[in-house]
Coordinates of C-alpha atoms in Angstrom, one line a residue:
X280 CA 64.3 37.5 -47.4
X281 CA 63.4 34.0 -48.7
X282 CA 63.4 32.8 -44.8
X283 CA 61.4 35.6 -43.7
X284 CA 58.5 34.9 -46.2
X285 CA 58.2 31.3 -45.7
X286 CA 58.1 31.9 -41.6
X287 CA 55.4 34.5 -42.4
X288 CA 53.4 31.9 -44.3
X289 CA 53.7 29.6 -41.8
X290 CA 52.7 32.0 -39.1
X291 CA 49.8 32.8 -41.3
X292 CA 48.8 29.0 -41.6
X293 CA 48.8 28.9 -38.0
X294 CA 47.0 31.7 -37.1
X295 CA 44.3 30.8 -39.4
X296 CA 44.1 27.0 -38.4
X297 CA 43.7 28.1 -34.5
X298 CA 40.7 30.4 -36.1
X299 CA 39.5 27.6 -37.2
X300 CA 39.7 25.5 -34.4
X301 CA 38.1 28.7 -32.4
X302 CA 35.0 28.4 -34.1
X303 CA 34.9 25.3 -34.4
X304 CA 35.0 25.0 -30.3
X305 CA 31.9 27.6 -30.5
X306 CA 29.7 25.6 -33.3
X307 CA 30.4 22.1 -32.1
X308 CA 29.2 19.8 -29.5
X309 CA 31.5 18.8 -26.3
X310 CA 31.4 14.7 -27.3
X311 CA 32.8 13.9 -24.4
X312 CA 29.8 16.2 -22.5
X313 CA 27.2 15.0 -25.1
X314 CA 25.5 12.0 -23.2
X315 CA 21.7 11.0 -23.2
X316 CA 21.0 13.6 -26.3
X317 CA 22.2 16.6 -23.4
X318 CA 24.5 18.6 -25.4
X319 CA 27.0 21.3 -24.6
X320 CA 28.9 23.8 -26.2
X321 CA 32.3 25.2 -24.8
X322 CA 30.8 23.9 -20.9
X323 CA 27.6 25.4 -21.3
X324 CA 23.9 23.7 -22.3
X325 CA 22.4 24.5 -25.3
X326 CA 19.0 25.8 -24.7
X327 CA 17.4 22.7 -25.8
X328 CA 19.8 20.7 -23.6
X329 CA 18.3 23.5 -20.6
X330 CA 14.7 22.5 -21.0
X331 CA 15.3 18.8 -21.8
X332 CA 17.6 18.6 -18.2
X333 CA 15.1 20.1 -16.1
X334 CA 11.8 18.2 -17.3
X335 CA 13.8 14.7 -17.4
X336 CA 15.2 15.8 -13.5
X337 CA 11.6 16.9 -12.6
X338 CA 10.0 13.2 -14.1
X339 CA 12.6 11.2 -12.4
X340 CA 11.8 13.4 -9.0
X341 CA 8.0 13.0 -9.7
X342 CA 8.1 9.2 -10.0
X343 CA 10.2 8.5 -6.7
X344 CA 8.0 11.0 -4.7
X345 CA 4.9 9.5 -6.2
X346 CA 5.9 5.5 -5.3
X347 CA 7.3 6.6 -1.7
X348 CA 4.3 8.8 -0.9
X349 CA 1.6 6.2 -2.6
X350 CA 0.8 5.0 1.2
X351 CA 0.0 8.5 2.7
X352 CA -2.0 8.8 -0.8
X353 CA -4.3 6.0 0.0
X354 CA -4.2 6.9 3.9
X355 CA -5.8 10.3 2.8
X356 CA -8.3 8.2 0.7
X357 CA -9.3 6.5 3.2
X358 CA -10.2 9.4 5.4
X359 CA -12.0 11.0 2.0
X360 CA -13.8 7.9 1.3
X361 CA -15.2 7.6 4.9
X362 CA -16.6 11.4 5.2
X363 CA -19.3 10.7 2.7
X364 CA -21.1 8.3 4.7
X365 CA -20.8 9.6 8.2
X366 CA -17.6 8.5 9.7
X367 CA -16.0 11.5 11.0
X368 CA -12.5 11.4 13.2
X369 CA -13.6 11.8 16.8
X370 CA -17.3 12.0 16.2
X371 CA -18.7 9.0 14.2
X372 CA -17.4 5.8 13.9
X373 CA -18.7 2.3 11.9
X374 CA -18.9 -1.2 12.0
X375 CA -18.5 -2.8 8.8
X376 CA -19.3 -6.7 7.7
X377 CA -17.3 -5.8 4.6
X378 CA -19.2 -6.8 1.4
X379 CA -17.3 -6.8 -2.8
X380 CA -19.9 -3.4 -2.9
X381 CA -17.4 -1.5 -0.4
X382 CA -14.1 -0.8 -2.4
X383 CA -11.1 -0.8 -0.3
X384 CA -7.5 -2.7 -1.2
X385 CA -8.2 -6.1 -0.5
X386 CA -10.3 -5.5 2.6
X387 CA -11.9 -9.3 3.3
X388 CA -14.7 -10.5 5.0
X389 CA -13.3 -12.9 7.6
X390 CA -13.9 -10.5 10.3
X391 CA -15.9 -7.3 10.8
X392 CA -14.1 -4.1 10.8
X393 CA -14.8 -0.9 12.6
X394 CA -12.7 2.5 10.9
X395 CA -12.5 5.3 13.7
X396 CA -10.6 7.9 12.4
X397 CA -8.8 9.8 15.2
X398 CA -7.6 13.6 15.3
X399 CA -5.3 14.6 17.5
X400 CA -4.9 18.4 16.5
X401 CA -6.7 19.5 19.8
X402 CA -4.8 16.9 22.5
X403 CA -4.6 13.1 23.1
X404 CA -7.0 10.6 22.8
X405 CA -7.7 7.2 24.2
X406 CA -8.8 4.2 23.3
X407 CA -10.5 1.8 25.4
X408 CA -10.3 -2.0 24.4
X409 CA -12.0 -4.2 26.4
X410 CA -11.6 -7.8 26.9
X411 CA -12.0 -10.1 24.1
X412 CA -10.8 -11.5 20.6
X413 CA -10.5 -7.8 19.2
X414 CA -6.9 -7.0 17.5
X415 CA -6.4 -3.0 16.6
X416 CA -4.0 -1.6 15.2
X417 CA -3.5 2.6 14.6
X418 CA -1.4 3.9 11.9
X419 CA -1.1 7.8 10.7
X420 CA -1.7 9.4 7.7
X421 CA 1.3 7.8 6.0
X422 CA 0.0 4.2 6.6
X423 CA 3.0 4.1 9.4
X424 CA 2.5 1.8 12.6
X425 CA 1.7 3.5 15.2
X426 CA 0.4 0.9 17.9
X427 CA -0.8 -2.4 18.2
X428 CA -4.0 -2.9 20.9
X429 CA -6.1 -5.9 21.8
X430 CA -4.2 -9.3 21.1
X431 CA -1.2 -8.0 19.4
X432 CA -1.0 -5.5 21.8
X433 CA 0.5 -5.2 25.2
X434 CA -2.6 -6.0 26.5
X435 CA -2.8 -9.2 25.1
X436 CA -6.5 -9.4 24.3
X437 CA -7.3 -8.7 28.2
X438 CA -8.3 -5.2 27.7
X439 CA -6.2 -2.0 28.4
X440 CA -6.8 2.1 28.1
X441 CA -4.2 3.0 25.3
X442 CA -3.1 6.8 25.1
X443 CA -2.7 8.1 21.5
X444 CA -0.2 11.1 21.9
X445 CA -0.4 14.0 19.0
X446 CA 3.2 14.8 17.2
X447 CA 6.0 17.0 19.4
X448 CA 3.2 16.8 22.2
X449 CA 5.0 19.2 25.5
X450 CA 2.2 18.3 27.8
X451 CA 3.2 15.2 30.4
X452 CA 1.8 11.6 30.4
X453 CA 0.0 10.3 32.8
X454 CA 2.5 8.1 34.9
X455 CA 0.0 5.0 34.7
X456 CA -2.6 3.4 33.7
X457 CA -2.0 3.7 29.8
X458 CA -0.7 2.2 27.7
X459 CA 1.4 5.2 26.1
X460 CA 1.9 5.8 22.1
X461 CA 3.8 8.9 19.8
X462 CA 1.9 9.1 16.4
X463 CA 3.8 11.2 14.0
X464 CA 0.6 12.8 12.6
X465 CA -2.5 14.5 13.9
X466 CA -5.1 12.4 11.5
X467 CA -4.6 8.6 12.8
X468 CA -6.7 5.8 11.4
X469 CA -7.6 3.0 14.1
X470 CA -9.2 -0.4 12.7
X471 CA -10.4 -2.8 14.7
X472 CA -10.7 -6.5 13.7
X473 CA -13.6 -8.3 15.6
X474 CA -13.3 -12.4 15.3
X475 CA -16.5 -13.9 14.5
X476 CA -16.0 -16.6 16.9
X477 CA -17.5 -19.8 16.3
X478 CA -19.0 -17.8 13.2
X479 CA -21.0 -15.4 15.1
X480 CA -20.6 -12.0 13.2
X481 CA -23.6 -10.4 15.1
X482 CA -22.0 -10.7 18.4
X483 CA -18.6 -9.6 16.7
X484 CA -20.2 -6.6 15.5
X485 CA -21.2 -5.7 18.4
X486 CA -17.9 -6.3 20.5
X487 CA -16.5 -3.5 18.2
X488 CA -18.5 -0.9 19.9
X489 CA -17.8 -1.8 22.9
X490 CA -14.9 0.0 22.4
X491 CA -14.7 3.6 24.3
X492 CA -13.0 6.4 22.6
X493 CA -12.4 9.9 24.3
X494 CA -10.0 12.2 25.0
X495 CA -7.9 12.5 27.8
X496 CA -8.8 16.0 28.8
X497 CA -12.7 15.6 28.5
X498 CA -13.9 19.3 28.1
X499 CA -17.4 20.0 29.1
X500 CA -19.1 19.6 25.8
X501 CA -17.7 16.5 24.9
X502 CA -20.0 14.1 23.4
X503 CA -19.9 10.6 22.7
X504 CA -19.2 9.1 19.2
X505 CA -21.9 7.6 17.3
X506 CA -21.7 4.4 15.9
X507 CA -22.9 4.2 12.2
X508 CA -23.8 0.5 10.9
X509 CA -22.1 0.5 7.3
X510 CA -22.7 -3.1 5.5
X511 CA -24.7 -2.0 3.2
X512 CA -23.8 1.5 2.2
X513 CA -21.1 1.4 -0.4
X514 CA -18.0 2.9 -0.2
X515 CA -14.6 3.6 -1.7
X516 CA -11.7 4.2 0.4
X517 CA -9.4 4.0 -2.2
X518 CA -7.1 6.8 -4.7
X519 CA -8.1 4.3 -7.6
X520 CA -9.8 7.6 -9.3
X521 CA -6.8 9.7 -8.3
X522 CA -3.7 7.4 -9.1
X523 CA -3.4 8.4 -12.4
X524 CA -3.8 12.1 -12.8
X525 CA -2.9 15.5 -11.5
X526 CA -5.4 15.0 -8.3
X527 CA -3.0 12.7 -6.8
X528 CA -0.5 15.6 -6.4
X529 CA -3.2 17.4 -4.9
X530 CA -4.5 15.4 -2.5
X531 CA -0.8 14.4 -1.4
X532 CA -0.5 18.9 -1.3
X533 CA -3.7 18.9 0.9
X534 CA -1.8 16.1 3.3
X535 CA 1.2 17.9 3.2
X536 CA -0.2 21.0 4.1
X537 CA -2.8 20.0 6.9
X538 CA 0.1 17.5 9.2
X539 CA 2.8 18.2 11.1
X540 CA 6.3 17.4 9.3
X541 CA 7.6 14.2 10.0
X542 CA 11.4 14.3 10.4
X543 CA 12.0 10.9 8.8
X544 CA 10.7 12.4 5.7
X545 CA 12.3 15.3 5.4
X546 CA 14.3 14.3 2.2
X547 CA 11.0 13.2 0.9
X548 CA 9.4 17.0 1.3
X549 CA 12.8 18.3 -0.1
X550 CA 11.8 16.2 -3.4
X551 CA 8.1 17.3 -3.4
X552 CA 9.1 20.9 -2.5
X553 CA 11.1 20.9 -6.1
X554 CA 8.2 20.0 -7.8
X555 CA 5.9 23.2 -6.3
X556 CA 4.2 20.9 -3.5
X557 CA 5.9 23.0 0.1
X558 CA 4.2 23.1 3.4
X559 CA 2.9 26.8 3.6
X560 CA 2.8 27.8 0.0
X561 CA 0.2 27.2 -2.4
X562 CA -0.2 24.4 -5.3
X563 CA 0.1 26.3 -8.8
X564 CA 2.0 23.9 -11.1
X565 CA 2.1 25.6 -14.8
X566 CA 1.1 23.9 -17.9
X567 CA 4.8 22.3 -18.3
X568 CA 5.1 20.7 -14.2
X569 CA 1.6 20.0 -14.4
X570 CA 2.4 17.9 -17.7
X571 CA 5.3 16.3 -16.1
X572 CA 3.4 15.2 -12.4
X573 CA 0.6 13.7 -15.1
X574 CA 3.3 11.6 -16.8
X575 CA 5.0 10.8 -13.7
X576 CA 1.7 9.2 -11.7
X577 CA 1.1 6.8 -14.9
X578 CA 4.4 5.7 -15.2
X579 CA 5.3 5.8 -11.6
X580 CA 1.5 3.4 -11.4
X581 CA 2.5 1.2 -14.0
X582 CA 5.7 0.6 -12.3
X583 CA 4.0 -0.3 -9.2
X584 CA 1.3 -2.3 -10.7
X585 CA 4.4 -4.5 -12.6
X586 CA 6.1 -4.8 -9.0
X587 CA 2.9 -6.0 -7.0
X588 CA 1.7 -8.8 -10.4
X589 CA 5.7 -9.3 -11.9
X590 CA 7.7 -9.2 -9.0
X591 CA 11.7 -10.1 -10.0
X592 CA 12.4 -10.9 -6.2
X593 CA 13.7 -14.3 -5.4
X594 CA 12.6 -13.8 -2.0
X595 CA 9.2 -13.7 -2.7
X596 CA 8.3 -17.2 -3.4
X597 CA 6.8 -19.2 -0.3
X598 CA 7.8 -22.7 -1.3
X599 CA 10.1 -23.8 -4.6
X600 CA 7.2 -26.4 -5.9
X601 CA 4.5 -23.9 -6.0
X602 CA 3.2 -20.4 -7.6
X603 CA 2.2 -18.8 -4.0
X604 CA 4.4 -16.0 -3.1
X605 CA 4.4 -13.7 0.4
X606 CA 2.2 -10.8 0.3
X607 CA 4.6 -9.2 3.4
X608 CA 7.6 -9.7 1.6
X609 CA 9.6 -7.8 5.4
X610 CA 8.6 -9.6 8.6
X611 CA 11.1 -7.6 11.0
X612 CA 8.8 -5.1 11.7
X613 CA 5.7 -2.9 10.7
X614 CA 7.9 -0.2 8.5
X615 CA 9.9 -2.3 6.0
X616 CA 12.8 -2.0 7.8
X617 CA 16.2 -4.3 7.6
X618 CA 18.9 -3.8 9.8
X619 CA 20.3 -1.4 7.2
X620 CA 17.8 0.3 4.9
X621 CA 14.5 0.6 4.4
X622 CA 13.3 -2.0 2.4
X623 CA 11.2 0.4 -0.5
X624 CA 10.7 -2.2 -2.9
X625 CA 8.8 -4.4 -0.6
X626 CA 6.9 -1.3 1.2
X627 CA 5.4 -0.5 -2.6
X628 CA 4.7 -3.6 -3.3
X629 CA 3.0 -4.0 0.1
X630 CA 0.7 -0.7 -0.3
X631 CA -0.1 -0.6 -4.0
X632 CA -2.1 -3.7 -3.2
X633 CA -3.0 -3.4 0.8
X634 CA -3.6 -1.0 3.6
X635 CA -2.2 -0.6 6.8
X636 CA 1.2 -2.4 8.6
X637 CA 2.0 -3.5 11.4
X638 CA 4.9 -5.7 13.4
X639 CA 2.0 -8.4 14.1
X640 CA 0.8 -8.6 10.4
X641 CA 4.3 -10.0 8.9
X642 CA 5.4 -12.0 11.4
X643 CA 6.5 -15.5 10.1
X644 CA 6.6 -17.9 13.2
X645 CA 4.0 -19.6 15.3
X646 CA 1.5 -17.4 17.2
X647 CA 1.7 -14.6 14.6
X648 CA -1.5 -13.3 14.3
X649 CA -2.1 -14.0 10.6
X650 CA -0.6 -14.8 7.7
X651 CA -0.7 -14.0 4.0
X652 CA 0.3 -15.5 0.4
X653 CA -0.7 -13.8 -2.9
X654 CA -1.7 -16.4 -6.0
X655 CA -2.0 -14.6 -9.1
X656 CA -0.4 -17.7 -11.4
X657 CA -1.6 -21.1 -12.5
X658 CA 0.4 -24.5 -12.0
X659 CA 1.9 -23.6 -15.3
X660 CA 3.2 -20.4 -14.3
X661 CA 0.6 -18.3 -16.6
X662 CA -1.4 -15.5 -15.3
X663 CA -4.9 -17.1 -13.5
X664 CA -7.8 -15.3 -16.0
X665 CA -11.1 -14.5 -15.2
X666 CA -12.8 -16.5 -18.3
X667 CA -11.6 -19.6 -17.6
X668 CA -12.5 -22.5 -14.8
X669 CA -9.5 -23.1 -11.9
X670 CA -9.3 -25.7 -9.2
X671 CA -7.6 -25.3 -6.0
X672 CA -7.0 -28.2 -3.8
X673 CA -6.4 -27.8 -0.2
X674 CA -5.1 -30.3 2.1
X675 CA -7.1 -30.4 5.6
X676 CA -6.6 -29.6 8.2
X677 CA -5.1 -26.6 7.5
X678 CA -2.4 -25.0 10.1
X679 CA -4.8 -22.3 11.8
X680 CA -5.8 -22.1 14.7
X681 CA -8.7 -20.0 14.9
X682 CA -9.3 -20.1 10.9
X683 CA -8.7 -19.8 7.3
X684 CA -10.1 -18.3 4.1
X685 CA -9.5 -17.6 0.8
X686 CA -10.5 -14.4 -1.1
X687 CA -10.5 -13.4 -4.7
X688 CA -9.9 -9.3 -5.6
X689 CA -10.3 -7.5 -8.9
X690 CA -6.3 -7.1 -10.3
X691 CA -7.8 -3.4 -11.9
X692 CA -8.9 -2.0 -8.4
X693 CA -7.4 -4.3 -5.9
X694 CA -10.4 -4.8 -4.3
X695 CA -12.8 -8.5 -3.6
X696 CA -14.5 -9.3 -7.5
X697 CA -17.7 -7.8 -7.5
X698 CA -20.3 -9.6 -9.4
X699 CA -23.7 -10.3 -8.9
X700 CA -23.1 -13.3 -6.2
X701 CA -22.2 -10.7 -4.0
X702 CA -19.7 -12.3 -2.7
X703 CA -16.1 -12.9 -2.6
X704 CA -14.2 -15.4 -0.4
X705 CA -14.8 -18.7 0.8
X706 CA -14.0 -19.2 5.0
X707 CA -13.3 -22.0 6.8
X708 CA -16.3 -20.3 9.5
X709 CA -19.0 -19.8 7.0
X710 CA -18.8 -21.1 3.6
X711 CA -17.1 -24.3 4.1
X712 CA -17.9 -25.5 7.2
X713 CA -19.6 -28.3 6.7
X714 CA -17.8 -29.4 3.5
X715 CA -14.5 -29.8 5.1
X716 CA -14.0 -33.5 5.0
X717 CA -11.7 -36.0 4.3
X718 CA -7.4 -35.1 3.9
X719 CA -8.4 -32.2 0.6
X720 CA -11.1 -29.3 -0.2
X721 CA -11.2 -28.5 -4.3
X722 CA -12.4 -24.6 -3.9
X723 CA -13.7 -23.4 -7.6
X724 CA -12.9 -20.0 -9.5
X725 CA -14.5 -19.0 -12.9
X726 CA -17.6 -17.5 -14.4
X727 CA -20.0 -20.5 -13.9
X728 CA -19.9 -23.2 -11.0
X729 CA -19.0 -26.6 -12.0
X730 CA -21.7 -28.9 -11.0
X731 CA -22.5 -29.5 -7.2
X732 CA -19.7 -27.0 -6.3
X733 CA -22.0 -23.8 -6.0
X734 CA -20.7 -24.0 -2.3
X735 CA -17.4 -23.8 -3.3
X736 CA -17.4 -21.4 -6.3
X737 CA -16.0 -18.0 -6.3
X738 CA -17.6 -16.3 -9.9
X739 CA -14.9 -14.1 -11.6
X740 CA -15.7 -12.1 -14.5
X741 CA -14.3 -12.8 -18.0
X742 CA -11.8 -10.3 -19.6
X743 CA -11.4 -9.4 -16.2
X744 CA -7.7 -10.2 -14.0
X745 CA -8.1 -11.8 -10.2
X746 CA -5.9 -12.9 -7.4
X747 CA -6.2 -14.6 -4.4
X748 CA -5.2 -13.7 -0.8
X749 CA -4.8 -16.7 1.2
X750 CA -5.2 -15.9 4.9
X751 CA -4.5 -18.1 8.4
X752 CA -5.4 -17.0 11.4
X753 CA -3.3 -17.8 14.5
X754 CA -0.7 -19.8 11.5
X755 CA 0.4 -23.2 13.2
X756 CA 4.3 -24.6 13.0
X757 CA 3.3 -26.5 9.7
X758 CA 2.6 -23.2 8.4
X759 CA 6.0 -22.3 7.3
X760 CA 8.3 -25.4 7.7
X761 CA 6.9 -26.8 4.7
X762 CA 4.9 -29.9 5.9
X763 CA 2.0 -28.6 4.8
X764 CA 1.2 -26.6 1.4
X765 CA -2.0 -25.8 -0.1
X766 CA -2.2 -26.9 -4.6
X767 CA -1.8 -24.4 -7.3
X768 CA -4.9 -23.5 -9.2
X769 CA -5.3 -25.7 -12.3
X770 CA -7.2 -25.3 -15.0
X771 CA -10.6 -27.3 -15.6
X772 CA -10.4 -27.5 -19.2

């Protein structure tokens, strides 16, 4: 009887200690589940762990899709910003002697530009270069190449008919005669680049409407685009005013909705369609997503703006002795690719501060058709600040061909300092072009001009953040083996 009472104790103690241990299981957390302040009980989230999940998944989402679709962002800016003053696809097109009043990512004034925007939603259209020192270059809605015309084409700068083909087009090519290119939207954006040569803008303006557009199946009330002249009107053709708020989503929705998918995206749309934006539906985001996407385009901006100003690459930097860095920092093609991956970090850095790629742009040998370095840093390494007084001496001759220049943008918009000297760069054509003597040039950059250096003086505007683009055009050998190299700005105390 004594046995029989101590094994029913025991079996008592055990039953209740596996109670225990029941509830226990039910009240307590899974620590080995329990990561990042996600908690679980028995497997399953808590309710807080539900909500927490899904708006940390829909912020990491919202950030990625923001950065990769940042160029088709701007691309639709650009379209948006050129409707208001006349410059409609296939109707109206500009020429453009691009002042600091016309807001653009660092669009300069070395050459005169002329936007034609192109739709191809009704069949394909061509472009007729002509002879001459023109270089054009199409890209769609998403800022990718599309085709290079005029010297970097395949005409070479001797003038060619180029046939701009709409997405999954059925219809047959002509045979001949064309020059033949597959855009992968309907909305293209075609800039042309006129040289001033020998510093003549006004006949360089004019060479850019010499160029013929039409389409190839001319219907009987076709009429010929206009040509608007644009100096003077301002503009702004960039998503400065969007980049931060729930308007960049919508823009991106409008894009989304209005183009043919591109297959190479298709993960991409399968990230956006998560977040409410999906071709065919409409845009509602609640209170909570719409929260989120706001969160997402600040942080996912700020990220950007730290990659373009604070970039970690080791590849960036042009030579070891100096502060210059590549602005292209991919020269194998116009998409950022390496013979493995597409190179993101380099395509955001490219298009948070520029617009427009293309195979011709980032090329780093002799005969490329330009060339860029970004300065943003003194000879000491420190941030270059728009109170103080810097000098920049360049050894002449410089390695370009046809020419050179140097222009100073706004670090808030990414577009040339505007102040009231209306004016933002300093060309080897214009500015300097009888002051290039002797083996240097000193070039100037503060809020007052140093004695006898008004010709050389860029004014920057205190409290204010600048950096420099400096361009070559037609970049000699000495260009990138390192026998010639332009100073770092220094300080004049």
């Amino acid at each position: 009887m004594k046995k029989l009472s101590v094994y029913i104790i025991f079996l008592l103690l055990v039953i209740t200690g596996c109670k225990k241990e029941n509830e226990a299981t039910k009240s307590t957390p899974d620590s080995a589940d329990t990561v990042s302040d996600y908690e679980f009980v028995g497997g399953y989230p808590t309710e807080a762990t539900i909500r927490k999940a899904y708006d940390d998944a829909d912020l990491s989402r919202a950030i990625q899709a923001y950065k990769f679709f940042y160029p088709t962002v701007s691309g639709q800016a650009m379209f948006k910003g050129n409707a208001p003053i006349g410059v409609i696809a296939n109707t109206s097109f500009g020429t453009l002697d691009t002042k600091p009043g016309q807001i653009g990512f660092t669009l300069n004034s070395d050459t005169p530009y002329g936007p034609i925007p192109i739709d191809l939603s009704k069949g394909p259209m061509v472009i007729e270069v002509p002879k001459g020192p023109l270089i054009v270059v199409a890209m769609d809605i998403n800022q990718r190449w599309v085709a290079d015309m005029g010297i970097p084409g395949p005409d070479a700068g001797n003038g060619g008919k180029h046939l701009l083909l709409p997405p999954g087009y059925k219809g047959t090519a002509p045979s001949s005669g064309y020059h033949v290119w597959k855009s992968s939207s309907d909305n293209l954006i075609v800039g042309i680049r006129s040289l001033p040569v020998g510093g003549d803008v006004k006949a360089a303006m004019q060479r850019i409407t010499t160029v013929k557009v039409y389409p190839l199946n001319k219907s009987s009330d076709w009429k010929e685009p206009a040509w608007l002249e644009l100096t003077n009107k301002p503009q702004n053709t960039t998503p400065v005013d969007w980049e931060n708020n729930i308007k960049y989503w919508e823009e991106l929705n409008d894009v989304i909705q209005r183009e043919p998918a591109y297959d190479g995206y298709r993960d991409y749309y399968g990230e956006l369609a998560i977040l409410g934006i999906k071709k065919g539906q409409p845009f509602k985001p609640d209170s909570r997503l719409k929260s989120i996407l706001e969160k997402a385009a600040k942080i996912a901006n700020s990220q950007m703006r730290v990659q373009s100003f604070a970039d970690r690459r080791s590849d960036r930097i042009v030579w070891k002795d100096r502060q210059w860095e590549w602005v292209g920092l991919r020269f194998e093609d116009g998409d950022f690719n390496t013979p493995d991956y597409v190179d993101l970090d380099a395509r955001e850095t490219w298009f948070y501060q520029a617009i427009g790629a293309s195979p011709s742009m980032f090329r780093r040998k002799e005969g490329a058709g330009s060339l860029y370095w970004l300065g943003l840093k003194d000879n000491t390494g420190k941030y270059v600040d728009g109170g103080k007084t810097y000098k920049l001496t360049i050894p002449t001759p410089v390695p370009a061909k046809l020419f050179w220049s140097l222009t100073i943008y706004d670090a808030k918009t990414r577009s040339q300092v505007n102040t009231d000297q209306n004016k933002a760069a300093l060309r080897s054509l214009f500015e300097l072009k009888d002051k290039i003597a002797g083996k240097t040039i000193d070039l100037y950059f503060g809020p007052k001009a140093p004695a006898g250096k008004e010709g050389q003086w860029i004014k920057t505007i205190p409290n204010v953040g600048w950096f420099a683009y400096f361009r070559i055009y037609g970049p000699e050998t000495a260009a990138f083996n390192g026998s010639w190299k332009p100073g770092d700005f220094e300080e004049v105390k």
